[in-house]
Short mmCIF file of N, CA and C in Angstrom, two decimals:
data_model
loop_
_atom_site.label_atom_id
_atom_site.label_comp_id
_atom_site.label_asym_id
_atom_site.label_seq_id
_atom_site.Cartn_x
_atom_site.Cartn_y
_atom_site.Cartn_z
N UNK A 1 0.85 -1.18 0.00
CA UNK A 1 0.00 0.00 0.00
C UNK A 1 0.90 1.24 0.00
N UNK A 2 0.79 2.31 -0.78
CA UNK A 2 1.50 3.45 -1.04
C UNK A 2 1.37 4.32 0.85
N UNK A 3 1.67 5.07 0.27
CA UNK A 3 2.40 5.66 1.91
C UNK A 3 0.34 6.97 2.43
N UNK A 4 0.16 7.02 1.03
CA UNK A 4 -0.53 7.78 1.18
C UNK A 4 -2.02 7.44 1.09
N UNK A 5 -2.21 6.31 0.63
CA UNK A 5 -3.37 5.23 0.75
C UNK A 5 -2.87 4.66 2.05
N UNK A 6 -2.07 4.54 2.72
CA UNK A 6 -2.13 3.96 4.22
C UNK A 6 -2.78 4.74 5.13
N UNK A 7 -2.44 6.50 5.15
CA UNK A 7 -3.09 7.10 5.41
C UNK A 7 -3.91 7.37 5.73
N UNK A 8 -4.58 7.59 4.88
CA UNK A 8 -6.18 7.38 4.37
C UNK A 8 -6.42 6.13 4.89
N UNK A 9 -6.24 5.16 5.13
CA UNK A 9 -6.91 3.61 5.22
C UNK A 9 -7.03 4.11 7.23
N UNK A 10 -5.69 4.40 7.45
CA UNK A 10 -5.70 4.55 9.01
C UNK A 10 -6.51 5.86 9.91
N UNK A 11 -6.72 6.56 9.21
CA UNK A 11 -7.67 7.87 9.32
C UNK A 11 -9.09 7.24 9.61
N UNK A 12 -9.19 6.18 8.17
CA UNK A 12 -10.40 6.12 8.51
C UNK A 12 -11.50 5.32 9.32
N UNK A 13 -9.73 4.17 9.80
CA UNK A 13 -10.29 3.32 10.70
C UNK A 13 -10.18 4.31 11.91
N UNK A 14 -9.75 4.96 12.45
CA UNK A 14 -10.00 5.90 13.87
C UNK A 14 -11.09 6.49 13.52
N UNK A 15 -11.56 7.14 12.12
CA UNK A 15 -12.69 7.96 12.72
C UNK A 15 -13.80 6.87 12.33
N UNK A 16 -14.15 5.72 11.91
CA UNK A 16 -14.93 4.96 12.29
C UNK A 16 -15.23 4.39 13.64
N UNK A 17 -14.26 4.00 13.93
CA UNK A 17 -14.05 3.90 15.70
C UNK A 17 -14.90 5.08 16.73
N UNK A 18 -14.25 6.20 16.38
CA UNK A 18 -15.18 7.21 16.86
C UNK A 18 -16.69 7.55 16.61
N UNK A 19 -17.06 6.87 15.21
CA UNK A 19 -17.96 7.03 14.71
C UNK A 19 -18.65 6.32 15.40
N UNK A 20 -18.49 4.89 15.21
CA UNK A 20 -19.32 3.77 16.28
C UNK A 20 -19.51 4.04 17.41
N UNK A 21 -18.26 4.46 18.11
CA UNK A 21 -18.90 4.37 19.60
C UNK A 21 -19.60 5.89 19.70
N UNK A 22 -19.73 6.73 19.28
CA UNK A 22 -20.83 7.85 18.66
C UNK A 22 -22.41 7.22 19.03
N UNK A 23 -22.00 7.04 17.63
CA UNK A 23 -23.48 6.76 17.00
C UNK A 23 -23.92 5.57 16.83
N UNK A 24 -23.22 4.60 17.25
CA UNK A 24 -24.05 2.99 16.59
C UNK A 24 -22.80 2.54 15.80
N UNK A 25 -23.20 1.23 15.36
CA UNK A 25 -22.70 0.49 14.23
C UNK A 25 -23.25 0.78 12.95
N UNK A 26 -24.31 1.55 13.00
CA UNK A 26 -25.55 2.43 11.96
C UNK A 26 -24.26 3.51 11.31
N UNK A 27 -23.54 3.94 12.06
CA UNK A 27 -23.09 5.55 11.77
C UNK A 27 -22.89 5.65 10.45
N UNK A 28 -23.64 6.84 9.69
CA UNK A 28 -23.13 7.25 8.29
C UNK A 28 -21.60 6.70 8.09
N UNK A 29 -21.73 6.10 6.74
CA UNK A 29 -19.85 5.93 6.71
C UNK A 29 -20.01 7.15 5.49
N UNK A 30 -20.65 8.09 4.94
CA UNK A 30 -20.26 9.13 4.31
C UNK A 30 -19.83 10.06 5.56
N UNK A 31 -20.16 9.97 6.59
CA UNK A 31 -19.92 10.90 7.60
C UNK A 31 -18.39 10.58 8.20
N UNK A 32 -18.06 9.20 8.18
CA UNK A 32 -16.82 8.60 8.68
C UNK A 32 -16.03 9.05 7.43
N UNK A 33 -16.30 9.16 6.23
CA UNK A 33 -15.26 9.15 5.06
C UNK A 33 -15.43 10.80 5.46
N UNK A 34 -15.80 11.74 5.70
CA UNK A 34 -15.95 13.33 5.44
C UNK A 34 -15.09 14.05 7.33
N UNK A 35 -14.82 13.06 8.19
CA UNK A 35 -14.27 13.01 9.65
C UNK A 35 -12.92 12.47 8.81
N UNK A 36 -12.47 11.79 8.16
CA UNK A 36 -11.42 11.47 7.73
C UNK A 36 -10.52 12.06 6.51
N UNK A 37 -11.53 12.54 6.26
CA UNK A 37 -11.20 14.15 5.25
C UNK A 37 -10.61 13.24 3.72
N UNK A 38 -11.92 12.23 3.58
CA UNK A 38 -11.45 11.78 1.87
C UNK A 38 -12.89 11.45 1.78
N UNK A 39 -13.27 11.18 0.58
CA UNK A 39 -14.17 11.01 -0.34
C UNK A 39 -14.56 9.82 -0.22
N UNK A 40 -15.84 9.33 0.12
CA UNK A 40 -16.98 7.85 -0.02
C UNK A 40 -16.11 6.81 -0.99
N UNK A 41 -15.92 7.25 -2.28
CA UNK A 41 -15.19 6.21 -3.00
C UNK A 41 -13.95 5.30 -2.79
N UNK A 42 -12.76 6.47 -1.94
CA UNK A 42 -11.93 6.09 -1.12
C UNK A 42 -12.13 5.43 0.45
N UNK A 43 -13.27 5.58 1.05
CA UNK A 43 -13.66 4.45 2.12
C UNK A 43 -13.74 3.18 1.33
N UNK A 44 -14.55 2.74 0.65
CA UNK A 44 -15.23 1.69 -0.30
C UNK A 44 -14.01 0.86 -1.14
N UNK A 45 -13.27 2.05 -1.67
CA UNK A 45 -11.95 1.17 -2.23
C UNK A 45 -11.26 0.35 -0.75
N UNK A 46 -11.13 1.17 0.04
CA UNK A 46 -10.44 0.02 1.55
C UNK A 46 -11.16 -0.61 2.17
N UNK A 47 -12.44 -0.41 2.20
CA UNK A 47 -13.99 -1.30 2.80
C UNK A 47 -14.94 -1.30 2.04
N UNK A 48 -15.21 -2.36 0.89
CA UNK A 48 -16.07 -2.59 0.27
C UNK A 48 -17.51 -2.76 0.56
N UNK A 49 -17.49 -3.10 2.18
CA UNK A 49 -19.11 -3.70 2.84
C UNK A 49 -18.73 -2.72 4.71
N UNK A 50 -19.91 -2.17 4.42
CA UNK A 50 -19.86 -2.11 6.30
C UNK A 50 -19.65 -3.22 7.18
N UNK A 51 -19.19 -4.27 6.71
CA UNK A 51 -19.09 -5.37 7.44
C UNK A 51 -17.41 -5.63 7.47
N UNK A 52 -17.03 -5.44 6.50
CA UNK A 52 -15.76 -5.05 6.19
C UNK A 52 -15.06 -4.23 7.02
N UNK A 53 -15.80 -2.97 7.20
CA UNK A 53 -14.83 -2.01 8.10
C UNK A 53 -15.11 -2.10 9.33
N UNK A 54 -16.32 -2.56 9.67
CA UNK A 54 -16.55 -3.64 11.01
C UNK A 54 -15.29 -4.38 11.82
N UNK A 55 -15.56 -5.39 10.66
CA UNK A 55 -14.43 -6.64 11.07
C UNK A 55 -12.92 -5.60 11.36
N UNK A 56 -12.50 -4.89 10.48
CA UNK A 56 -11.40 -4.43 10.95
C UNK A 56 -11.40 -3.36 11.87
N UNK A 57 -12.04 -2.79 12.14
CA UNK A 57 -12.58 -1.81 13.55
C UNK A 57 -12.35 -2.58 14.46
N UNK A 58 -12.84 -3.97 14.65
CA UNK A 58 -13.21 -4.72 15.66
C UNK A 58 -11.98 -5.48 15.84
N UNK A 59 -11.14 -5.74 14.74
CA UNK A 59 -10.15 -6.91 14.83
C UNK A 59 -8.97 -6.64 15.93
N UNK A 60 -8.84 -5.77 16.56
CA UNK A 60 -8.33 -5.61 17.74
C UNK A 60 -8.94 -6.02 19.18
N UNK A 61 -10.12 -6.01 19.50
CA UNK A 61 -10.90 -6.27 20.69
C UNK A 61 -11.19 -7.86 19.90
N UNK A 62 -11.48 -8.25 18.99
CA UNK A 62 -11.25 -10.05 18.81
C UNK A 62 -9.83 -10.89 19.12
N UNK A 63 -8.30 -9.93 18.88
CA UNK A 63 -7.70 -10.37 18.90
C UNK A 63 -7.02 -10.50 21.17
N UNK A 64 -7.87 -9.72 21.54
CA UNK A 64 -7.78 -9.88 22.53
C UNK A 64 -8.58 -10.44 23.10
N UNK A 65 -9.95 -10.79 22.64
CA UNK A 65 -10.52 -11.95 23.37
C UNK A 65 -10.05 -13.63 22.79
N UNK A 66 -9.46 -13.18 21.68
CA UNK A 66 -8.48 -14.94 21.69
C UNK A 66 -7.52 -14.94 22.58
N UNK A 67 -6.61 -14.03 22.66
CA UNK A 67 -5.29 -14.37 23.62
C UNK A 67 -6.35 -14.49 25.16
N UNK A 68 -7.15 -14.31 25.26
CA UNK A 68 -8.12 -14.53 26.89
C UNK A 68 -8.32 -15.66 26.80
N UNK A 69 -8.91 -15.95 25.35
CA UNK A 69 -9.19 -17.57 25.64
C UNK A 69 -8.34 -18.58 25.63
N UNK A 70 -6.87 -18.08 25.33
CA UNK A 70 -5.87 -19.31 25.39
C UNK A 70 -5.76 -19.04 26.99
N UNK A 71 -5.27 -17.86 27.60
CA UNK A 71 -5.00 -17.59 28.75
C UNK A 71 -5.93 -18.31 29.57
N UNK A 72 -7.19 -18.57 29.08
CA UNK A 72 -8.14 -19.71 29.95
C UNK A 72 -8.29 -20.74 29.88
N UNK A 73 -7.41 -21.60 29.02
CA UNK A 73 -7.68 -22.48 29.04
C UNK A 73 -7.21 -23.83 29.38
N UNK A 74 -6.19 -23.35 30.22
CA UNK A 74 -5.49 -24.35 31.12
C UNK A 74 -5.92 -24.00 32.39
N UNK A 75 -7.07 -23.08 32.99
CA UNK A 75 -7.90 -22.89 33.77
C UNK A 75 -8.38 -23.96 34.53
N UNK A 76 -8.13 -24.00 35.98
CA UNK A 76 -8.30 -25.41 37.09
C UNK A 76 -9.81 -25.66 36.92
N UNK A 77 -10.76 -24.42 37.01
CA UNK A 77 -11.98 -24.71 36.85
C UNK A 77 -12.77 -24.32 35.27
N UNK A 78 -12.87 -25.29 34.69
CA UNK A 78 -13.34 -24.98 33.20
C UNK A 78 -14.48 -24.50 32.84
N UNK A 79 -15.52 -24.64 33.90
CA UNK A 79 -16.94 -23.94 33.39
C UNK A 79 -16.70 -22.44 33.78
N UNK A 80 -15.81 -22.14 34.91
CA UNK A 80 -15.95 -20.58 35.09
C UNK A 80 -15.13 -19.65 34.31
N UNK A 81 -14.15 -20.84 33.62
CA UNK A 81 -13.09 -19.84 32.59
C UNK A 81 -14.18 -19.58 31.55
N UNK A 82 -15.19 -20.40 31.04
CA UNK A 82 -15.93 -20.06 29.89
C UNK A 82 -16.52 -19.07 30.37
N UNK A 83 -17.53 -19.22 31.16
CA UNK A 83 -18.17 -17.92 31.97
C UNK A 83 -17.63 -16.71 31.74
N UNK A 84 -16.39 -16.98 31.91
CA UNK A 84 -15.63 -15.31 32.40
C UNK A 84 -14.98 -14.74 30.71
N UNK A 85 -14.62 -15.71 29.78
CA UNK A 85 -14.65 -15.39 28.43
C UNK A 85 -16.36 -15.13 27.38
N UNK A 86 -17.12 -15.73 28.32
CA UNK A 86 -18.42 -15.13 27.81
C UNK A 86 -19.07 -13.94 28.07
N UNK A 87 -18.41 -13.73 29.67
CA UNK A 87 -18.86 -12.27 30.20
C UNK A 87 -17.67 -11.27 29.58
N UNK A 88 -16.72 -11.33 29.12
CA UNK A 88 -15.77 -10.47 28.40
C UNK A 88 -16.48 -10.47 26.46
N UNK A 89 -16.89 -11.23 25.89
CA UNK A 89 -17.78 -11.04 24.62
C UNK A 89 -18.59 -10.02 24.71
N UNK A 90 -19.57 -10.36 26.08
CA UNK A 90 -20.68 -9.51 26.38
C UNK A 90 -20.36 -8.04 27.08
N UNK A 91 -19.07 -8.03 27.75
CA UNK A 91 -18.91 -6.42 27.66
C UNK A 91 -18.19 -5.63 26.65
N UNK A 92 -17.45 -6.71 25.36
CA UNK A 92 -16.70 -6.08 24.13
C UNK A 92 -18.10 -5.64 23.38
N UNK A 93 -19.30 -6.14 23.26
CA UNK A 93 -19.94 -6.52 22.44
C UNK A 93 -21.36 -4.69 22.88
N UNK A 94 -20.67 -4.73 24.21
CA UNK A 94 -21.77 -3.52 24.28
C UNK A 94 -21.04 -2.12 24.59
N UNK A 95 -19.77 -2.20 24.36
CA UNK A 95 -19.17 -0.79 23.76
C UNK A 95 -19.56 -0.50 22.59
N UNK A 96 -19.77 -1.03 21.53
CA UNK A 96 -21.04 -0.01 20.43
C UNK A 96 -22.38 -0.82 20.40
N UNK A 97 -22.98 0.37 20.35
CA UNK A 97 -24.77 0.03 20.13
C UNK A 97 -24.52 -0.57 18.45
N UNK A 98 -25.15 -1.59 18.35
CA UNK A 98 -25.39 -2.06 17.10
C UNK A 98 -24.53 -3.38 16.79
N UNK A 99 -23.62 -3.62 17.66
CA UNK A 99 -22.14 -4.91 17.38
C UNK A 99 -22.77 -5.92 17.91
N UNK A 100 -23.90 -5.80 18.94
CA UNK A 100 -24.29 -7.11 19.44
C UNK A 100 -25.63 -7.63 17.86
N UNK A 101 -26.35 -6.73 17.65
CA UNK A 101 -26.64 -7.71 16.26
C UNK A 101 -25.83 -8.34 15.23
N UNK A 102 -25.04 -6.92 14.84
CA UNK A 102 -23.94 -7.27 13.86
C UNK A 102 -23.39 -8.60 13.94
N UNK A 103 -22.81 -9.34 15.36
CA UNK A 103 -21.95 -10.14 15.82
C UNK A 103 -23.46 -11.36 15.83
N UNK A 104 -24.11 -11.28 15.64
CA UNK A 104 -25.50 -12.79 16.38
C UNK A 104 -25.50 -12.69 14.33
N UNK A 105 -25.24 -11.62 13.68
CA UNK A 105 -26.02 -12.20 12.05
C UNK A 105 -24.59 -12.58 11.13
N UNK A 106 -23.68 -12.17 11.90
CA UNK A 106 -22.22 -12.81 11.42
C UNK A 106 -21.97 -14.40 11.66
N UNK A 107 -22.28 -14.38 13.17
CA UNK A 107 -22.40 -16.08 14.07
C UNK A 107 -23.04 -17.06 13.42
N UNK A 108 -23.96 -16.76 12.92
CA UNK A 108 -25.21 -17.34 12.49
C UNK A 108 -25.06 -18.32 11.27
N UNK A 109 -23.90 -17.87 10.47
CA UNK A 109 -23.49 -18.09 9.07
C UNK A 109 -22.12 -18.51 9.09
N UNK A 110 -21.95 -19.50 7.89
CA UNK A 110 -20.39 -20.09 7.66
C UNK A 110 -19.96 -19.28 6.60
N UNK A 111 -20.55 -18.27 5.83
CA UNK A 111 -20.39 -17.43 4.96
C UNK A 111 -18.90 -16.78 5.26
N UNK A 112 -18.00 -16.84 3.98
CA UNK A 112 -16.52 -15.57 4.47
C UNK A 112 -16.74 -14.52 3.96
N UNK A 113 -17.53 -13.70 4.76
CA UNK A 113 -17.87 -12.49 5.20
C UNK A 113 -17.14 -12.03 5.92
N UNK A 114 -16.36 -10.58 5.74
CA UNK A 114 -15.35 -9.88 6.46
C UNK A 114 -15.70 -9.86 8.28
N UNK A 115 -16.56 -9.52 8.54
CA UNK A 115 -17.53 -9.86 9.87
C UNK A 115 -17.39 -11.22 10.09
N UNK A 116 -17.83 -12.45 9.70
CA UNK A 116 -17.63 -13.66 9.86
C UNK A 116 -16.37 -14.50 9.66
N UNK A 117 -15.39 -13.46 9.61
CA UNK A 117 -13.83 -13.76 9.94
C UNK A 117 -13.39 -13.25 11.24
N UNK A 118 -14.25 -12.56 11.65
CA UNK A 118 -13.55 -12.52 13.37
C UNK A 118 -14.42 -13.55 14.02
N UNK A 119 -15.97 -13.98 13.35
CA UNK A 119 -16.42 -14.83 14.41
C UNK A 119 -16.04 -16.16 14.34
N UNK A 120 -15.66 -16.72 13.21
CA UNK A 120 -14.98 -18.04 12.35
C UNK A 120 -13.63 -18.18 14.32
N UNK A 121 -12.96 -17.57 14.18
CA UNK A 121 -11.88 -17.64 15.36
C UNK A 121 -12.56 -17.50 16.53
N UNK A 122 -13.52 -16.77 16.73
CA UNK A 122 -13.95 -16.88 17.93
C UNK A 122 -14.42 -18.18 18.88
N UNK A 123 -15.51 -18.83 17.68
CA UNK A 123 -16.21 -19.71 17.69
C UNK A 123 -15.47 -20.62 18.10
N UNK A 124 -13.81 -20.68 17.16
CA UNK A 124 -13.01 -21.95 17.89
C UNK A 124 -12.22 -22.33 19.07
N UNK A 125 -12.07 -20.29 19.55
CA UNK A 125 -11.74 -20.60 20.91
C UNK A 125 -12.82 -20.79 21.46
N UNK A 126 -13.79 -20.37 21.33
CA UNK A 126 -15.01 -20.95 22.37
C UNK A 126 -15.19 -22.36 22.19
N UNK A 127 -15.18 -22.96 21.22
CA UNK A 127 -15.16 -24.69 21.50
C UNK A 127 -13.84 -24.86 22.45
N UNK A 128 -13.02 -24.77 22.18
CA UNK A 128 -12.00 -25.28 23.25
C UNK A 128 -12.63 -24.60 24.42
N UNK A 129 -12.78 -23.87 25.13
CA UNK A 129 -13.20 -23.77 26.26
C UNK A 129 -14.54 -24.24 26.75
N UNK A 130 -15.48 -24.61 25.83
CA UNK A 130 -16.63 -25.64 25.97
C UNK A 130 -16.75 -26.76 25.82
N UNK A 131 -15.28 -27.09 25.26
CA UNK A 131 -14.86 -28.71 24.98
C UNK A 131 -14.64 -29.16 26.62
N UNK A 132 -13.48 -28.24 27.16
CA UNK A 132 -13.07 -28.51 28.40
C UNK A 132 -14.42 -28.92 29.50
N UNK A 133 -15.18 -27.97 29.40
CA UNK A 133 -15.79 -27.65 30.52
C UNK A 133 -17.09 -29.25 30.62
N UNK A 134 -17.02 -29.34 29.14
CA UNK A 134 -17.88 -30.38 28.91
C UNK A 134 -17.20 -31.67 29.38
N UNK A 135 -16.07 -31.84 28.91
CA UNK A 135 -14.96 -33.12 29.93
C UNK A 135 -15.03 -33.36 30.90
N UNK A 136 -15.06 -31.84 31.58
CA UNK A 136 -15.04 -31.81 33.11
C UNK A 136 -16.34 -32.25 33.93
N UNK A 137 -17.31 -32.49 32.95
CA UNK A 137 -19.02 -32.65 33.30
C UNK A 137 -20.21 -31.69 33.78
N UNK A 138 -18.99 -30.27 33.43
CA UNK A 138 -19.82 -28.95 34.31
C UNK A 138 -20.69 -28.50 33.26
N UNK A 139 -20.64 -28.94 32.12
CA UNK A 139 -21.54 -28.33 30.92
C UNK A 139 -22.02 -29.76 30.46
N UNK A 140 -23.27 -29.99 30.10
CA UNK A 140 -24.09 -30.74 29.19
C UNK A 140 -23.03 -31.04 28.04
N UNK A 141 -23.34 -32.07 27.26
CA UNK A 141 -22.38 -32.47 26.11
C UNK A 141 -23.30 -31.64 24.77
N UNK A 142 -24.73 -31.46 24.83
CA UNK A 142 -25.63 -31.67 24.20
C UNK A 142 -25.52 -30.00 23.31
N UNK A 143 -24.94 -29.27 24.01
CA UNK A 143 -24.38 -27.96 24.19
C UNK A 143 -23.45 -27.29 22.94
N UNK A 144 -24.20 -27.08 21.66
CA UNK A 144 -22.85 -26.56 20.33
C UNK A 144 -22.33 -25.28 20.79
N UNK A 145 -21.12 -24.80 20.50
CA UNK A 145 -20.91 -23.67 20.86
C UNK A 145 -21.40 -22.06 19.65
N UNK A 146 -22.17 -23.19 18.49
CA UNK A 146 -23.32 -21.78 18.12
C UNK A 146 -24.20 -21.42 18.59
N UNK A 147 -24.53 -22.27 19.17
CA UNK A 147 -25.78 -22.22 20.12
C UNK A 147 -25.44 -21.25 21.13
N UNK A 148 -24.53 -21.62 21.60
CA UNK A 148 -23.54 -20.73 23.14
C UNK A 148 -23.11 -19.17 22.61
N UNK A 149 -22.59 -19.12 21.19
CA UNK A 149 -22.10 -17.77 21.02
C UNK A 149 -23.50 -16.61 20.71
N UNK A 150 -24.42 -17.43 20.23
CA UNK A 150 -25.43 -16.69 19.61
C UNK A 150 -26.71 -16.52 21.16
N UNK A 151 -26.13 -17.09 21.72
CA UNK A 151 -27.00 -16.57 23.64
C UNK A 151 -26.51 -15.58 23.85
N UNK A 152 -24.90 -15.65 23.63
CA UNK A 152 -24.68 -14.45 24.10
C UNK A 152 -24.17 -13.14 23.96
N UNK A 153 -24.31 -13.38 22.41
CA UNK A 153 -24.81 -12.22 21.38
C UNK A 153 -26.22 -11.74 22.00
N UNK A 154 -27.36 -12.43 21.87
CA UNK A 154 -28.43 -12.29 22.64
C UNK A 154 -28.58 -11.13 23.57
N UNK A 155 -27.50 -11.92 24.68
CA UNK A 155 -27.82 -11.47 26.04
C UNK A 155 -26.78 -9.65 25.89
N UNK A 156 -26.01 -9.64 25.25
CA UNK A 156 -25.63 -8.36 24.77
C UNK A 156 -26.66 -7.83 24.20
N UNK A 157 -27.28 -7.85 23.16
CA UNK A 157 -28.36 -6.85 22.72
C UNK A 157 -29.23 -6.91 23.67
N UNK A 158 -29.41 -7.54 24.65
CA UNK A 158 -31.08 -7.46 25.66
C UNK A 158 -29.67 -6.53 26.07
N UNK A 159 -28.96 -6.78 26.86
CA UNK A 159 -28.54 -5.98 27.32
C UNK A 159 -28.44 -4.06 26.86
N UNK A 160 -27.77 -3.54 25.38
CA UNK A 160 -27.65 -2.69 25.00
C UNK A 160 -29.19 -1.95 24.79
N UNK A 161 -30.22 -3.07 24.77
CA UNK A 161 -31.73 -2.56 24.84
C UNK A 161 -32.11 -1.90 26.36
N UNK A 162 -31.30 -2.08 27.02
CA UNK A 162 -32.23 -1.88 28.67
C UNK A 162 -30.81 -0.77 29.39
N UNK A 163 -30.43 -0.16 28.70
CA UNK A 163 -29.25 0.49 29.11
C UNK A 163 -29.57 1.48 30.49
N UNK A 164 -30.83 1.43 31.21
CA UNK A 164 -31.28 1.56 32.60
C UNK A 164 -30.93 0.41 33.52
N UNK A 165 -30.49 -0.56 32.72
CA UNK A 165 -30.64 -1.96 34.06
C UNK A 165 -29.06 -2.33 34.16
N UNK A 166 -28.19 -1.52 34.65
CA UNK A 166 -26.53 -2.42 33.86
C UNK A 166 -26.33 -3.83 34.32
N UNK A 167 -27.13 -4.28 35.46
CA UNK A 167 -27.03 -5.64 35.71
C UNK A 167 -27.81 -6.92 34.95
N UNK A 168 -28.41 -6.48 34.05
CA UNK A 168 -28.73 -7.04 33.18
C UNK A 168 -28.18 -8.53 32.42
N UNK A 169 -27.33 -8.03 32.04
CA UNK A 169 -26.17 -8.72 31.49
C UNK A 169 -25.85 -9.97 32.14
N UNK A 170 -25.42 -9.17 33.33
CA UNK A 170 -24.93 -10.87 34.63
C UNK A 170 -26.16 -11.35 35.08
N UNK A 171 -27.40 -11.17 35.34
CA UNK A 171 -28.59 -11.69 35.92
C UNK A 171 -28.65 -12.98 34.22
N UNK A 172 -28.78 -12.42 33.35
CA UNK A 172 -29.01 -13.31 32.42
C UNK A 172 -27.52 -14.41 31.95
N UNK A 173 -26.56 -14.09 31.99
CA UNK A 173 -25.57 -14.77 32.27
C UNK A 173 -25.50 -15.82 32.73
N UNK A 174 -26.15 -15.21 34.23
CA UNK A 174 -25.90 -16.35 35.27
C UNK A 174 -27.02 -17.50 34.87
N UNK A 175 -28.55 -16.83 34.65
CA UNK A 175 -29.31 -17.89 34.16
C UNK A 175 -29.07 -18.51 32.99
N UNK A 176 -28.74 -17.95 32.12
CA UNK A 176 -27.83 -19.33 31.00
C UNK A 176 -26.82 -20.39 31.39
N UNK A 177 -26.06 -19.95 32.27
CA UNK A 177 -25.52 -20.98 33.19
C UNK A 177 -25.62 -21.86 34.12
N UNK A 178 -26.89 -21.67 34.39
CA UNK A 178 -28.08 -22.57 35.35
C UNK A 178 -28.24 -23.69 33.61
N UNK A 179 -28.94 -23.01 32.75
CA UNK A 179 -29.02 -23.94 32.07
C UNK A 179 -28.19 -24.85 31.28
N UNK A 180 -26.53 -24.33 31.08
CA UNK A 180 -25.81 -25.06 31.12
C UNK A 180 -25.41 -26.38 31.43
N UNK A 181 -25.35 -26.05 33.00
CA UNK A 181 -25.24 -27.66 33.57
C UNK A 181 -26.07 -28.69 33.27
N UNK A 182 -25.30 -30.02 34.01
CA UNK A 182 -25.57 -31.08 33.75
C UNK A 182 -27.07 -31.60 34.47
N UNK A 183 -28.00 -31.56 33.94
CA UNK A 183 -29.41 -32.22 34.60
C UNK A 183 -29.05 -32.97 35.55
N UNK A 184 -29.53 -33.09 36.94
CA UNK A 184 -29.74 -33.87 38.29
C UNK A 184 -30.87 -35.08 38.18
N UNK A 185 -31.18 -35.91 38.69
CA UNK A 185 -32.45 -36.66 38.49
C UNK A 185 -33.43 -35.81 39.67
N UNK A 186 -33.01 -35.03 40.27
CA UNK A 186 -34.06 -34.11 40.65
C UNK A 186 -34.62 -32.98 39.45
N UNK A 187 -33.92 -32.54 39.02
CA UNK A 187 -34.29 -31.65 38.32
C UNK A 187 -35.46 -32.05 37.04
N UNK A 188 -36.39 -30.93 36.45
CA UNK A 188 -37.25 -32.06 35.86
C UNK A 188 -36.53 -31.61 34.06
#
């Protein structure tokens, strides 16, 4: 990349950044290309799809919830390392209004979609840490981890919806983790 198209490429990932946590994941990107002081055509030549400049907006806060999930996963207790890498999704996920859908319609799909390249990695550290936990017998076997990422995509947008309740988040957390475990013969 020329010195001066890097520029421009890095301009406009900061003022997207700013843009998002602004306004949404919605935010005009003519407004992000005009904060970055170049022209719509020149966003589009470096981000073809809002999903695109997504994924790379975001690819910093993904690349730190992988190094979390290796860091957890030699974890003594395996259901609470997942826990605690699910409650770190769910507070990356509600620093911008709009990332917790974005992230549940990326999940959703095996599509290579610029967006569905940060969740493609996610997904696989979250199996390893749901693989574990499931070994350990603290999680149901029965349990995919699309199923698991797209709860708590979920529980982020209930969350970013009720932005009066901040406990939100962990009240529902915790009850997905009730349902987690392994059925009792008491339980019905």
């Amino acid at each position: 990349m020329r010195a001066d198209a890097r520029r421009n490429y890095e301009k406009l990932l900061t003022e997207a950044r700013a843009a998002f946590a602004e306004h949404g994941t919605d935010a005009s990107l003519e407004e992000v290309a005009r904060r970055a002081g170049v022209g719509i055509g020149t966003l589009y030549r470096h981000f073809p799809t809002r999903h695109a400049l997504l994924s790379e907006v975001f690819q910093g806060a993904v690349d730190e919830l992988l190094t979390h999930a290796r860091e957890l996963a030699d974890s003594a207790n395996p259901c609470e390392a997942l826990v605690t890498w699910l409650r770190a999704i769910i507070t990356h996920a509600g620093e911008y209004r709009g990332l917790a859908r974005a992230l549940m319609s990326a999940s959703g799909t095996t599509d290579s979609t610029p967006l569905s390249s940060c969740s493609n990695p996610m997904r696989e550290a979250g199996t390893t840490l749901l693989a574990r936990a499931q070994s350990a017998g603290t999680v149901r076997p029965d349990i995919p981890i699309r199923d698991l990422m797209q709860l708590t995509n979920a529980i982020a947008l209930a969350a970013e919806q009720s932005p009066d309740d901040p406990e939100l988040a962990d009240r529902l957390l915790s009850l997905a983790v009730r349902g987690l475990q392994p059925r009792t013969d008491a339980q019905p």
